[in-house]
CSV table of C-alpha atoms in Angstrom, one decimal:
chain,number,residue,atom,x,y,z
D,1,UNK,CA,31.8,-28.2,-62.7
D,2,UNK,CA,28.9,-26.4,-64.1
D,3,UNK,CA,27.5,-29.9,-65.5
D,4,UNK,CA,27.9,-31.5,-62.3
D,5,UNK,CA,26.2,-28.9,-60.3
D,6,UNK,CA,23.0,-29.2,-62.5
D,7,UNK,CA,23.2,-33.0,-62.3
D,8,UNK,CA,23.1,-33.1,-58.8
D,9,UNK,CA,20.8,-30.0,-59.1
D,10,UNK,CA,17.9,-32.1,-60.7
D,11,UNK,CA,15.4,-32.8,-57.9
D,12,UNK,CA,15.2,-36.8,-59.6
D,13,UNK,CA,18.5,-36.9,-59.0
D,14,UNK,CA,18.5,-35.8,-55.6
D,15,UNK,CA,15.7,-37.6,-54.4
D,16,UNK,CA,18.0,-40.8,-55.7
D,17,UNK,CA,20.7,-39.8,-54.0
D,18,UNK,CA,18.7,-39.1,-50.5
D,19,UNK,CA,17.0,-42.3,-50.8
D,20,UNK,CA,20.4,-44.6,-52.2
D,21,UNK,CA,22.5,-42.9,-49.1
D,22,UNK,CA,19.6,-43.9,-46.6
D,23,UNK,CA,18.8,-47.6,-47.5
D,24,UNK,CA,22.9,-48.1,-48.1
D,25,UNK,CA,23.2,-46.9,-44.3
D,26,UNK,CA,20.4,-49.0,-42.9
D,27,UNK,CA,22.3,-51.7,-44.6
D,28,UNK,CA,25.5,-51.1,-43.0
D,29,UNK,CA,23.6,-50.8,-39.9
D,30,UNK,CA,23.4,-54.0,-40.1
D,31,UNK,CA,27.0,-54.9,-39.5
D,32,UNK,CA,26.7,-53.4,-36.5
D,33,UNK,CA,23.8,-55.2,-35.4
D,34,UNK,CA,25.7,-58.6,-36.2
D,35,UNK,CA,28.3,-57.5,-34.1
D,36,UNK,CA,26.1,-56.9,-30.7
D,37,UNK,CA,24.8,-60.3,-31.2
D,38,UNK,CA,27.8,-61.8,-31.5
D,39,UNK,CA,29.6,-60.2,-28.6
D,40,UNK,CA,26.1,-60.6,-26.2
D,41,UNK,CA,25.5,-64.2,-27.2
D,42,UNK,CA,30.0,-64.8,-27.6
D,43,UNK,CA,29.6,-66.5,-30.5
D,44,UNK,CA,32.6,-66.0,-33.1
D,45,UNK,CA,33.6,-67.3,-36.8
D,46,UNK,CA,37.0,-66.7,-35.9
D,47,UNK,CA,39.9,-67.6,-33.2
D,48,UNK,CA,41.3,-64.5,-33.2
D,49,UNK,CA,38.3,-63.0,-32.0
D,50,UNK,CA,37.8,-65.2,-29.0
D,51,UNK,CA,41.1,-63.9,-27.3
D,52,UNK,CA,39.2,-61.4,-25.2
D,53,UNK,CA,36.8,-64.3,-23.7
D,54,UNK,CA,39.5,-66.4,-22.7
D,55,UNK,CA,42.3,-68.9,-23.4
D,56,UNK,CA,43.2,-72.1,-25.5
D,57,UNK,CA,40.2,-74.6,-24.8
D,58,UNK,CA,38.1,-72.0,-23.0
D,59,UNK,CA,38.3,-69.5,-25.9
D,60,UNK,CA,37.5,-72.7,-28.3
D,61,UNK,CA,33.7,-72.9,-27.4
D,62,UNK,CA,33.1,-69.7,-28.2
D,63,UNK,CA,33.6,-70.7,-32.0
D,64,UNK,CA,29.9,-71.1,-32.7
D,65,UNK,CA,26.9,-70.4,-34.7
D,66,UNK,CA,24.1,-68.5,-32.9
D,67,UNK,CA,20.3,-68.5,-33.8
D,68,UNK,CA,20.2,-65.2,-33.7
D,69,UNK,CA,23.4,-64.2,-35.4
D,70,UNK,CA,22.6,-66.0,-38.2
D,71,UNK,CA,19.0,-64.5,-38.6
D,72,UNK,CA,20.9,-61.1,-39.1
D,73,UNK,CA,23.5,-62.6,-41.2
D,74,UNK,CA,20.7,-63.9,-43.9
D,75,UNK,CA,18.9,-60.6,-43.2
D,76,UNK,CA,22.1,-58.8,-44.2
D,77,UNK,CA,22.8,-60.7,-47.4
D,78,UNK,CA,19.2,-60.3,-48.2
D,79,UNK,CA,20.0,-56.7,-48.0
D,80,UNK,CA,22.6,-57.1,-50.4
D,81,UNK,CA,20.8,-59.3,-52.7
D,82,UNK,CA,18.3,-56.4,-53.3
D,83,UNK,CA,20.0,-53.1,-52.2
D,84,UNK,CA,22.6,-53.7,-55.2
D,85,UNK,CA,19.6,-54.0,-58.1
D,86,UNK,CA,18.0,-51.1,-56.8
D,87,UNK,CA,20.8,-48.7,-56.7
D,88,UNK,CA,22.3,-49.9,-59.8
D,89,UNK,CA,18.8,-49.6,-62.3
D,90,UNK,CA,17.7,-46.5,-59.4
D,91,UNK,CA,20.4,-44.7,-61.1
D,92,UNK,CA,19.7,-45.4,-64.7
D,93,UNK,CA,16.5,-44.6,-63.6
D,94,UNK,CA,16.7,-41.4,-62.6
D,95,UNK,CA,19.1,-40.4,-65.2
D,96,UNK,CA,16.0,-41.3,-67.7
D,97,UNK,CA,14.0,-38.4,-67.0
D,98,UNK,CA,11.0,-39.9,-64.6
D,99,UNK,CA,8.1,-37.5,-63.3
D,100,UNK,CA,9.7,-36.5,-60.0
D,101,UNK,CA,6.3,-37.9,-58.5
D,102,UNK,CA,6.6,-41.0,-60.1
D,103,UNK,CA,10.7,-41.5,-58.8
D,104,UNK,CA,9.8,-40.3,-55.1
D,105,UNK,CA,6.7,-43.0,-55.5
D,106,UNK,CA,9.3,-45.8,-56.3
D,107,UNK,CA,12.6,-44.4,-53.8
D,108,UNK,CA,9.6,-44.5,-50.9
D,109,UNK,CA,8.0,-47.6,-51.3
D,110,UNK,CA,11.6,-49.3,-51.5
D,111,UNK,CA,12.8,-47.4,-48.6
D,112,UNK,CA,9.9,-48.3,-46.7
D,113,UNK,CA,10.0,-51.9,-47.9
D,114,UNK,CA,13.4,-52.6,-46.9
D,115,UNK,CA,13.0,-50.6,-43.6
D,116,UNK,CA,9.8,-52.9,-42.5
D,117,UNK,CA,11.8,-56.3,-44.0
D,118,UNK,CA,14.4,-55.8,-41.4
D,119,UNK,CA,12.0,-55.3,-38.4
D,120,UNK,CA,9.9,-58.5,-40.0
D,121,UNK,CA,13.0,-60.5,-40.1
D,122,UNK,CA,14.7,-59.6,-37.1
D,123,UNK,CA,11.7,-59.7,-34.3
D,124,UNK,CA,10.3,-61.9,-36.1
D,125,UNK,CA,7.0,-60.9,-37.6
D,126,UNK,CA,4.9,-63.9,-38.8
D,127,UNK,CA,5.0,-64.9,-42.7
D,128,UNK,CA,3.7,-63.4,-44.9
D,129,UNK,CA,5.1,-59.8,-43.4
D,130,UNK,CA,8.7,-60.4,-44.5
D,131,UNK,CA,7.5,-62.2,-47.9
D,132,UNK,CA,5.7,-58.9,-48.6
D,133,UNK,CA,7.8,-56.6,-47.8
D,134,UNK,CA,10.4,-58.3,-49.7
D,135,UNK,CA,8.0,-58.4,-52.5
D,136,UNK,CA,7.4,-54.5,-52.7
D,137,UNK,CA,11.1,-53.7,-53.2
D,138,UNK,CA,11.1,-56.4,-55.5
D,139,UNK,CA,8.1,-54.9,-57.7
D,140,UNK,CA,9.5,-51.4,-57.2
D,141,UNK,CA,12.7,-52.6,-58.8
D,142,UNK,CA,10.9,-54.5,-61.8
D,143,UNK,CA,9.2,-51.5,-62.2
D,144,UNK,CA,11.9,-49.2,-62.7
D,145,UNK,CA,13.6,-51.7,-64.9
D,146,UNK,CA,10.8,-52.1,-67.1
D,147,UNK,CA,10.5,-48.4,-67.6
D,148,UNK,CA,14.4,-48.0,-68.5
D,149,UNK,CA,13.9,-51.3,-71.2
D,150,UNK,CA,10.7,-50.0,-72.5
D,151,UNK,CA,11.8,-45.8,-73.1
D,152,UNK,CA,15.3,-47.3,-74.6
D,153,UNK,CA,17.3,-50.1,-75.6
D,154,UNK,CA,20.9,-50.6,-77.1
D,155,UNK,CA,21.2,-54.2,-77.3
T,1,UNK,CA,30.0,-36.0,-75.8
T,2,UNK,CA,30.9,-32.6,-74.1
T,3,UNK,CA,29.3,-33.1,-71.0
T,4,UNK,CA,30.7,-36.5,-70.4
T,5,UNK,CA,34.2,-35.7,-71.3
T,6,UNK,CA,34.2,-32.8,-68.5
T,7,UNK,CA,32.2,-35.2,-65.9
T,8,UNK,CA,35.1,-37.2,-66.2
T,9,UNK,CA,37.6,-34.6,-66.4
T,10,UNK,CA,36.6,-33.6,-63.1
T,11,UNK,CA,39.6,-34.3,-60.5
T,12,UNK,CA,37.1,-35.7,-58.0
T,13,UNK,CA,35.4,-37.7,-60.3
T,14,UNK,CA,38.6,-39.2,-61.6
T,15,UNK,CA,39.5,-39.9,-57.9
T,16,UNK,CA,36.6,-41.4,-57.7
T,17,UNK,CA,36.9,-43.1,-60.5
T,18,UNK,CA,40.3,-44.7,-59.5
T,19,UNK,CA,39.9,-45.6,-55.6
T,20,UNK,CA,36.8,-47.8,-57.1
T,21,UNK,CA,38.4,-49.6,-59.8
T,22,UNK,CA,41.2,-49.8,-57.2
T,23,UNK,CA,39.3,-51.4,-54.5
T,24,UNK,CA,36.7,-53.6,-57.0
T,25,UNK,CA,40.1,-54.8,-58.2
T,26,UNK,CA,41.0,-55.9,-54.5
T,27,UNK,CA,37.5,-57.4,-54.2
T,28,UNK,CA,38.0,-59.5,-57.5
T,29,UNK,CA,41.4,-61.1,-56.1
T,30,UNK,CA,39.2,-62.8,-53.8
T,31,UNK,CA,37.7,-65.1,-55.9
T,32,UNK,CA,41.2,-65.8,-57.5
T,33,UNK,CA,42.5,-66.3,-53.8
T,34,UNK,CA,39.2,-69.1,-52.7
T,35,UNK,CA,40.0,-71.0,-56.1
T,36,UNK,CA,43.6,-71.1,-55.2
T,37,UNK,CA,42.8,-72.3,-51.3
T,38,UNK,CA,40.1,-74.7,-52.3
T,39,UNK,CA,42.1,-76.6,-54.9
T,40,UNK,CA,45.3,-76.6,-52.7
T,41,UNK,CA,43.5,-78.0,-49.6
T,42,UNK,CA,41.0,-79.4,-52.0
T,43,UNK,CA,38.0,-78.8,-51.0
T,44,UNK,CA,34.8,-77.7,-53.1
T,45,UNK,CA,31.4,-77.2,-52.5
T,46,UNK,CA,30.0,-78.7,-55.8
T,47,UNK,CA,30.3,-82.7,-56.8
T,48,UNK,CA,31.1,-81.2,-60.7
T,49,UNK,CA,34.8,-79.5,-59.3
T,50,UNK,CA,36.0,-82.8,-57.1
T,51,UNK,CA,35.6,-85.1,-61.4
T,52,UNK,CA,39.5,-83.9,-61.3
T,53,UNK,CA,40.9,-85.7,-57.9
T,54,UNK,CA,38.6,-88.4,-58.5
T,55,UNK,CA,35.7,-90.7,-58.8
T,56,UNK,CA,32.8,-91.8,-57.2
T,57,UNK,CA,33.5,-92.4,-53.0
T,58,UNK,CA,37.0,-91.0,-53.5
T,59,UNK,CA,35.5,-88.2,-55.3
T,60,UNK,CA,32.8,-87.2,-52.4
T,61,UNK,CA,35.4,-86.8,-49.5
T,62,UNK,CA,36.5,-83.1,-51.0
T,63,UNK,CA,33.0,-82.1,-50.4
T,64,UNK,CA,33.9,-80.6,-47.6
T,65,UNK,CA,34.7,-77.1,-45.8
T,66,UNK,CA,38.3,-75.6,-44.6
T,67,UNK,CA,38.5,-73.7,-42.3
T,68,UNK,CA,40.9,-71.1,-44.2
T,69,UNK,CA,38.8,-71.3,-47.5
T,70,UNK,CA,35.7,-70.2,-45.2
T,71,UNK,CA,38.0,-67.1,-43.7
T,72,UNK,CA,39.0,-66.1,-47.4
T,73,UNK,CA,34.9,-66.2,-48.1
T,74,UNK,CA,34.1,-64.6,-44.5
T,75,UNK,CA,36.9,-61.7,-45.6
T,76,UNK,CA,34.9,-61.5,-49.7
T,77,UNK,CA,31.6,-61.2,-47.9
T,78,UNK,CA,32.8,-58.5,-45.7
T,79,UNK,CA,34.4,-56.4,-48.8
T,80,UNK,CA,30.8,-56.9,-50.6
T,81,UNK,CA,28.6,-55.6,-47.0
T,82,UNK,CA,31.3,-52.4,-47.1
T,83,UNK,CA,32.6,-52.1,-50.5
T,84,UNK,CA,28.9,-51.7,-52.1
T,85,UNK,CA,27.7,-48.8,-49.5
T,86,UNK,CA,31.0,-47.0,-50.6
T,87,UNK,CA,30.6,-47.1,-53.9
T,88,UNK,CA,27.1,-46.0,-54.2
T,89,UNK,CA,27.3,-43.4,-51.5
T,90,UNK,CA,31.1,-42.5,-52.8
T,91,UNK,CA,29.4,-42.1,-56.2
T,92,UNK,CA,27.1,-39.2,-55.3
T,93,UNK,CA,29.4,-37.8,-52.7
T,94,UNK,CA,31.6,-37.4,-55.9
T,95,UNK,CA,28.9,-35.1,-57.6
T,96,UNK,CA,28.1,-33.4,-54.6
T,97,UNK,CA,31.6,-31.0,-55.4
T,98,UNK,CA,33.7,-31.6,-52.1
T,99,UNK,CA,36.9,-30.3,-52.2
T,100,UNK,CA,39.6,-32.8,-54.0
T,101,UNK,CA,41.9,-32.9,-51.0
T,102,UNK,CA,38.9,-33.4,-48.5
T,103,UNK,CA,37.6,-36.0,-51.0
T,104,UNK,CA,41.3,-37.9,-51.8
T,105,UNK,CA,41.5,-37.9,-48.3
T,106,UNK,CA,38.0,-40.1,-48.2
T,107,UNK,CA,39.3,-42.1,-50.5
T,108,UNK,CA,42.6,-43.1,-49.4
T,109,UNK,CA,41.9,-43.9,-46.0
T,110,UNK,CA,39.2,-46.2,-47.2
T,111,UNK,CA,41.3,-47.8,-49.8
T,112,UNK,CA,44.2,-48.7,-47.2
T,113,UNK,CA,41.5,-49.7,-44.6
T,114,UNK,CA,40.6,-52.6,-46.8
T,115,UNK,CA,43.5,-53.3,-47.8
T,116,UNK,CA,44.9,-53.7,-44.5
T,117,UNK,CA,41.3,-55.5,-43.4
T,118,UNK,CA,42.2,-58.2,-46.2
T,119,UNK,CA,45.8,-58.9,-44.5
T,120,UNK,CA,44.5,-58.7,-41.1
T,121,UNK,CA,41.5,-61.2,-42.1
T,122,UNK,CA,44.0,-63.6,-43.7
T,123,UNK,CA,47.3,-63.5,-41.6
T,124,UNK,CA,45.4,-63.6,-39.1
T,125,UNK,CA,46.1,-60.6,-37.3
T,126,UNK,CA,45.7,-60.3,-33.5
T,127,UNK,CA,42.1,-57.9,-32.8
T,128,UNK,CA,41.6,-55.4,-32.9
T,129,UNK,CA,43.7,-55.0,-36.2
T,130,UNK,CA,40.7,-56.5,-38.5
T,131,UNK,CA,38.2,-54.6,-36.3
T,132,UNK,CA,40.2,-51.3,-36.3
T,133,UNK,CA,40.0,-51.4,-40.3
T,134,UNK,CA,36.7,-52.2,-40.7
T,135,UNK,CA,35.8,-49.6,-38.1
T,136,UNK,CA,38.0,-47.0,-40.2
T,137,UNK,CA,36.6,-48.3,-43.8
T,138,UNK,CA,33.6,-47.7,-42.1
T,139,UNK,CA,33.6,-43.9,-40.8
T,140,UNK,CA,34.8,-42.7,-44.3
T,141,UNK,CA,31.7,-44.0,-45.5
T,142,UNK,CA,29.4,-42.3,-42.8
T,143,UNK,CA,31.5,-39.0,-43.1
T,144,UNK,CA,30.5,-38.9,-46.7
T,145,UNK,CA,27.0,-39.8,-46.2
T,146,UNK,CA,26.9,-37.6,-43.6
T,147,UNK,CA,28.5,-34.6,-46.0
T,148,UNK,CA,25.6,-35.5,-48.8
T,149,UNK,CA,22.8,-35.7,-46.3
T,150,UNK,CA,23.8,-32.5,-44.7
T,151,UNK,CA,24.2,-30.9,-47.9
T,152,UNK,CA,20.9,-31.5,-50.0
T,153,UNK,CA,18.0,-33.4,-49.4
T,154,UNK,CA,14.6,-34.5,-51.0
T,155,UNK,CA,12.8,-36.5,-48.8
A,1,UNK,CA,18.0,-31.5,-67.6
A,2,UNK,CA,19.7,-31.3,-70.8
A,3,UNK,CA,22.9,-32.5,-69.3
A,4,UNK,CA,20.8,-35.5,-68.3
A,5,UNK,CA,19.0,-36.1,-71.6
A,6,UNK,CA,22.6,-36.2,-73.6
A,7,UNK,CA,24.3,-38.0,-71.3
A,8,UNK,CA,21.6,-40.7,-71.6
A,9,UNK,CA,21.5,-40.2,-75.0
A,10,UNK,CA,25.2,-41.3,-75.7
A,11,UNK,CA,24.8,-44.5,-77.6
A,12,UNK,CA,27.6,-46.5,-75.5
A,13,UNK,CA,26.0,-44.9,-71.5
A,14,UNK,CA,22.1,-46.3,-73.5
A,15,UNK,CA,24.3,-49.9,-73.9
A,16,UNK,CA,25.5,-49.7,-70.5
A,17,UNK,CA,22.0,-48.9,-68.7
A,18,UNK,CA,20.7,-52.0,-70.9
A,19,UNK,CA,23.3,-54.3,-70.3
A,20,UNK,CA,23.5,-53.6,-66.3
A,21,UNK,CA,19.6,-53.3,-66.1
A,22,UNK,CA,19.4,-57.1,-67.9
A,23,UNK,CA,22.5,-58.3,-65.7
A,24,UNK,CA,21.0,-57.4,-62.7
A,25,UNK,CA,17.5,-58.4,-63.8
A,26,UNK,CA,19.0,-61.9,-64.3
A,27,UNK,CA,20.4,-61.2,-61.1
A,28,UNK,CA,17.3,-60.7,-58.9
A,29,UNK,CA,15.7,-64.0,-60.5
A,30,UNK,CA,18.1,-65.8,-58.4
A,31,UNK,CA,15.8,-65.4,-55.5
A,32,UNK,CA,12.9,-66.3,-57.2
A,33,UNK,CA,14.8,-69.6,-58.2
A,34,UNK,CA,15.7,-70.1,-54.5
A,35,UNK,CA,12.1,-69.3,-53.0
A,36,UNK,CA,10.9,-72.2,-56.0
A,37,UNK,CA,13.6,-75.0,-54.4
A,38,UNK,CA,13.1,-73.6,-50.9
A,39,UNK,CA,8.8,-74.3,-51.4
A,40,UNK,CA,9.4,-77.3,-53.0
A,41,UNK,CA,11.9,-79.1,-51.4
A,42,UNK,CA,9.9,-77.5,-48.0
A,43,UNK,CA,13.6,-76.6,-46.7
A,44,UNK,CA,13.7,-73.0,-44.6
A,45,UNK,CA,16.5,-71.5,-42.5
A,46,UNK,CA,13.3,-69.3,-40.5
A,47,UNK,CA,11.3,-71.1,-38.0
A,48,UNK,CA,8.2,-68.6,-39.5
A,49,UNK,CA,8.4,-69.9,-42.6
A,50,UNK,CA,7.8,-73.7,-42.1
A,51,UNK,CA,4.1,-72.6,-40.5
A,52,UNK,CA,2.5,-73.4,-43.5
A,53,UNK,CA,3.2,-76.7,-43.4
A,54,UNK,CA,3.1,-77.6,-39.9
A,55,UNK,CA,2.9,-77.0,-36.5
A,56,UNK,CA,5.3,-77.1,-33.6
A,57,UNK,CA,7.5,-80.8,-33.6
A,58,UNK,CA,6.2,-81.1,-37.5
A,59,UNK,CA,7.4,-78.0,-38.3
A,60,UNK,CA,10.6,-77.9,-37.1
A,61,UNK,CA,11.8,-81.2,-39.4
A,62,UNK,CA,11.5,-78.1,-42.3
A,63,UNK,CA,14.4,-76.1,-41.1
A,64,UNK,CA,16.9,-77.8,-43.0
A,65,UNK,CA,19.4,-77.2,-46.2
A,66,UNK,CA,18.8,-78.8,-49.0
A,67,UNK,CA,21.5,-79.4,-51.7
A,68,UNK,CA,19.3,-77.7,-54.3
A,69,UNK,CA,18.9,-74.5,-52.3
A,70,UNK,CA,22.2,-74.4,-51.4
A,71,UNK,CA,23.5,-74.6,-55.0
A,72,UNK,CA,21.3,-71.9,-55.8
A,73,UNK,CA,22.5,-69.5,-53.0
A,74,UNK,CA,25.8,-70.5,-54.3
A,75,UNK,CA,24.9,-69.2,-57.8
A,76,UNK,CA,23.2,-66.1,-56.1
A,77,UNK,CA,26.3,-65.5,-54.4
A,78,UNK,CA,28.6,-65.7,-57.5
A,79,UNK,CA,26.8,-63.2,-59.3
A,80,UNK,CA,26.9,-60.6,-56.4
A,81,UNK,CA,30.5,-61.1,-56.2
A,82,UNK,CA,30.9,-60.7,-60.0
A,83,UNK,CA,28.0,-58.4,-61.3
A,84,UNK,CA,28.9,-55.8,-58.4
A,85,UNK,CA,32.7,-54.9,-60.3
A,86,UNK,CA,31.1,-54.9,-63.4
A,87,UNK,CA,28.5,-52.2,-62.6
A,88,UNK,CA,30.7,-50.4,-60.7
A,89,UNK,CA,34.1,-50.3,-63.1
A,90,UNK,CA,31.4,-50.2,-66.2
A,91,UNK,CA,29.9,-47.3,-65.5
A,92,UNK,CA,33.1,-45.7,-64.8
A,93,UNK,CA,34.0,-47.1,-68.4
A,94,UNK,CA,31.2,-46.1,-70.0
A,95,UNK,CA,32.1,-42.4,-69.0
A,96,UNK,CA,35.7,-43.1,-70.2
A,97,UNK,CA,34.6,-42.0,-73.7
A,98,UNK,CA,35.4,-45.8,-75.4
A,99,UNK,CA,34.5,-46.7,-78.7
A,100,UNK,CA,30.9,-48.1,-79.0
A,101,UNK,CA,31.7,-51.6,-80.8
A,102,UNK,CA,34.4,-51.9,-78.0
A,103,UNK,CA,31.9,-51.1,-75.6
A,104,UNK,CA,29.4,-53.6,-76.6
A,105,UNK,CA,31.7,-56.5,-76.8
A,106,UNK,CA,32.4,-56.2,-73.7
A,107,UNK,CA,29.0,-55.7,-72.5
A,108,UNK,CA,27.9,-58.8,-74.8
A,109,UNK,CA,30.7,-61.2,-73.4
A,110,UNK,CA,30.4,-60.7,-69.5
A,111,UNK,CA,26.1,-60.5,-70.5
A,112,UNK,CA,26.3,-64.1,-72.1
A,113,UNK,CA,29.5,-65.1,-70.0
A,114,UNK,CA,27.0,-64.7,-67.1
A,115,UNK,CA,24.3,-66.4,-68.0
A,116,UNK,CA,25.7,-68.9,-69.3
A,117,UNK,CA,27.5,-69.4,-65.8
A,118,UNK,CA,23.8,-69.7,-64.1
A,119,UNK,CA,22.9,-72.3,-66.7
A,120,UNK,CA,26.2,-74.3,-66.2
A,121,UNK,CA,25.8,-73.6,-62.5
A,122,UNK,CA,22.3,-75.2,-62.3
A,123,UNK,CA,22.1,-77.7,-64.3
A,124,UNK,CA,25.2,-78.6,-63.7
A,125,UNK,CA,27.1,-78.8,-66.4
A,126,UNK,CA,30.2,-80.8,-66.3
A,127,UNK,CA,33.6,-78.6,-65.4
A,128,UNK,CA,35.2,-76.7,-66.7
A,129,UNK,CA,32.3,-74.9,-68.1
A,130,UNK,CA,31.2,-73.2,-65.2
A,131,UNK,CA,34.7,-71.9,-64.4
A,132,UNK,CA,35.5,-70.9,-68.1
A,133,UNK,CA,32.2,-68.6,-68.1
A,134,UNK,CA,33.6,-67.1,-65.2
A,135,UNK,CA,36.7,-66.6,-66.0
A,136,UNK,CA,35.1,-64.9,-69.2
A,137,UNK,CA,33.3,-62.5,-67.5
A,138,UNK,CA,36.0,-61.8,-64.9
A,139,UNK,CA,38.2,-60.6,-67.3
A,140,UNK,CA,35.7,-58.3,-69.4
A,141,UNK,CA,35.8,-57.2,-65.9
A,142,UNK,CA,39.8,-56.5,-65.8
A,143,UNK,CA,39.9,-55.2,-69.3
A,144,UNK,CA,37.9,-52.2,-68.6
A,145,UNK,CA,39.2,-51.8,-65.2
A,146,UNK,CA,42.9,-51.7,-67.2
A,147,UNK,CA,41.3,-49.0,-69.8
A,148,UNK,CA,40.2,-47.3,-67.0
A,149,UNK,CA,43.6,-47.3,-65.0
A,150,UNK,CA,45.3,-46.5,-68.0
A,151,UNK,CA,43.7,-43.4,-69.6
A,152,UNK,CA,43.4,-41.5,-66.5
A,153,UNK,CA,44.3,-41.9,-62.9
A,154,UNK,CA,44.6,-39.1,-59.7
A,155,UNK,CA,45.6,-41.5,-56.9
């Protein structure tokens, strides 16, 4: 295990993992967020979950779309939609021998990107808060990306 | 190729390396699973998939949504928003040496929790079988964060 | 970091970081695409994002779907649901130790399978191209995941 130890040993690397485990559990926070508005406001995708609220046609209304269910639903699969490129070129990344400066630059600004999206999206903030924000973690992406074409390629 | 051949000689990293082809496998078979509920209840999303049943007006009436091919999609999103954080978290947890029977035990509890999610979700179960296997699913991943957090850090 | 270096130095883990890196580059213009319908079809799902080009009653006509945006969130959608296994099991596969011609053909076909789904997805292109390119890269997919399951497993 020698090899692994000094993998996860190299401060790049570690700084990866800290900030890939923190962003990934802001993002599952988010599940639970979805959850508390759907029990508060009662609004369900699914029969099954209604049971608790009541019976046949009672339970029925409760089959509905909520304003603000949705707004965390779209701010979830945003998540997605950007949390997967990071972590997947963050990894090549780090594995390509960055200045530790330079990584902890990148890992920050995304963290803090995606961190700020969330509160523009959910409270909501005014445009263009969550258009920026959304457009840091997209540049610190790109950025990373470019660095892993530009050092090597195997096409 | 030293170093890689003993990276993945590693029995933790193998586990790893099993439980997530295991589970992206599951994930796969629910594409294969919307295909086979929209064609048997016929209904698509896109004008280009109804040329088969028909043309023109009787064409346009299988643009339309059922209510089990949305569940199967519901159940493939809800893989995706648990199955990502997992991997990428269960990834470095992987390198971060835990013992293999503290580490298969991770794995196998998250593996059967989605399983079991998946048959809950389509059955459908009575709650709070789907909730109970998120919510397990769910805690492996935030005991292993939790482990790789606690563990090593570079903020 | 020399484990790093030769570990990133290994011709088919270098093929790997470039195919994933493009894949998910491809990936992340998806949102750029659906920002350019969104603006110019002036269809939101936010109320803060129709204040550009209106105020209060005017405003509210933007929050609307458009087919457009829809088919590109679609597309979007498809490639989270199929670029997430790949990643995942090919990294997994590039450690495997395969042969590098094997490794790039895969690489190559789910690459170009991919792509070529977002063209036939946009365009559209009449069925069953759109469905062949994903059943290409679906099965790149499966074959490594069976080399994987094959060579070694600790369940």
């Amino acid at each position: 295990m020698a090899e692994l130890a000094q993998l996860i040993d190299s401060e790049v690397f570690l700084a990866y993992a800290t900030y890939t485990t923190i962003v990934l559990l802001k993002m599952m926070l988010m599940s639970v967020i979805t959850a508390y508005f759907r029990i508060t406001t009662k609004s369900f995708s699914n029969p099954e979950d209604t049971a608790t609220f009541g019976k046949g046609e009672n339970a029925k209304k409760f089959l509905r779309t909520d304003p603000n269910v949705e707004r965390v639903r779209r701010s979830h699969l945003n998540d997605l939609e950007n949390i997967v490129p990071f972590i997947g070129i963050g990894l090549l990344y780090a594995l390509s021998g960055p200045a530790l400066s330079t990584a902890l630059l990148h890992f920050r600004i995304f963290l803090g990107a995606r961190i700020f999206h969330t509160i523009a999206y959910l409270t909501p903030l005014p445009q263009p808060s969550r258009g920026l924000s959304w457009a840091a973690g997209y540049a610190v992406t790109i950025s990373m990306a470019y660095r892993l074409l530009t050092t090597g390629l195997h096409l």
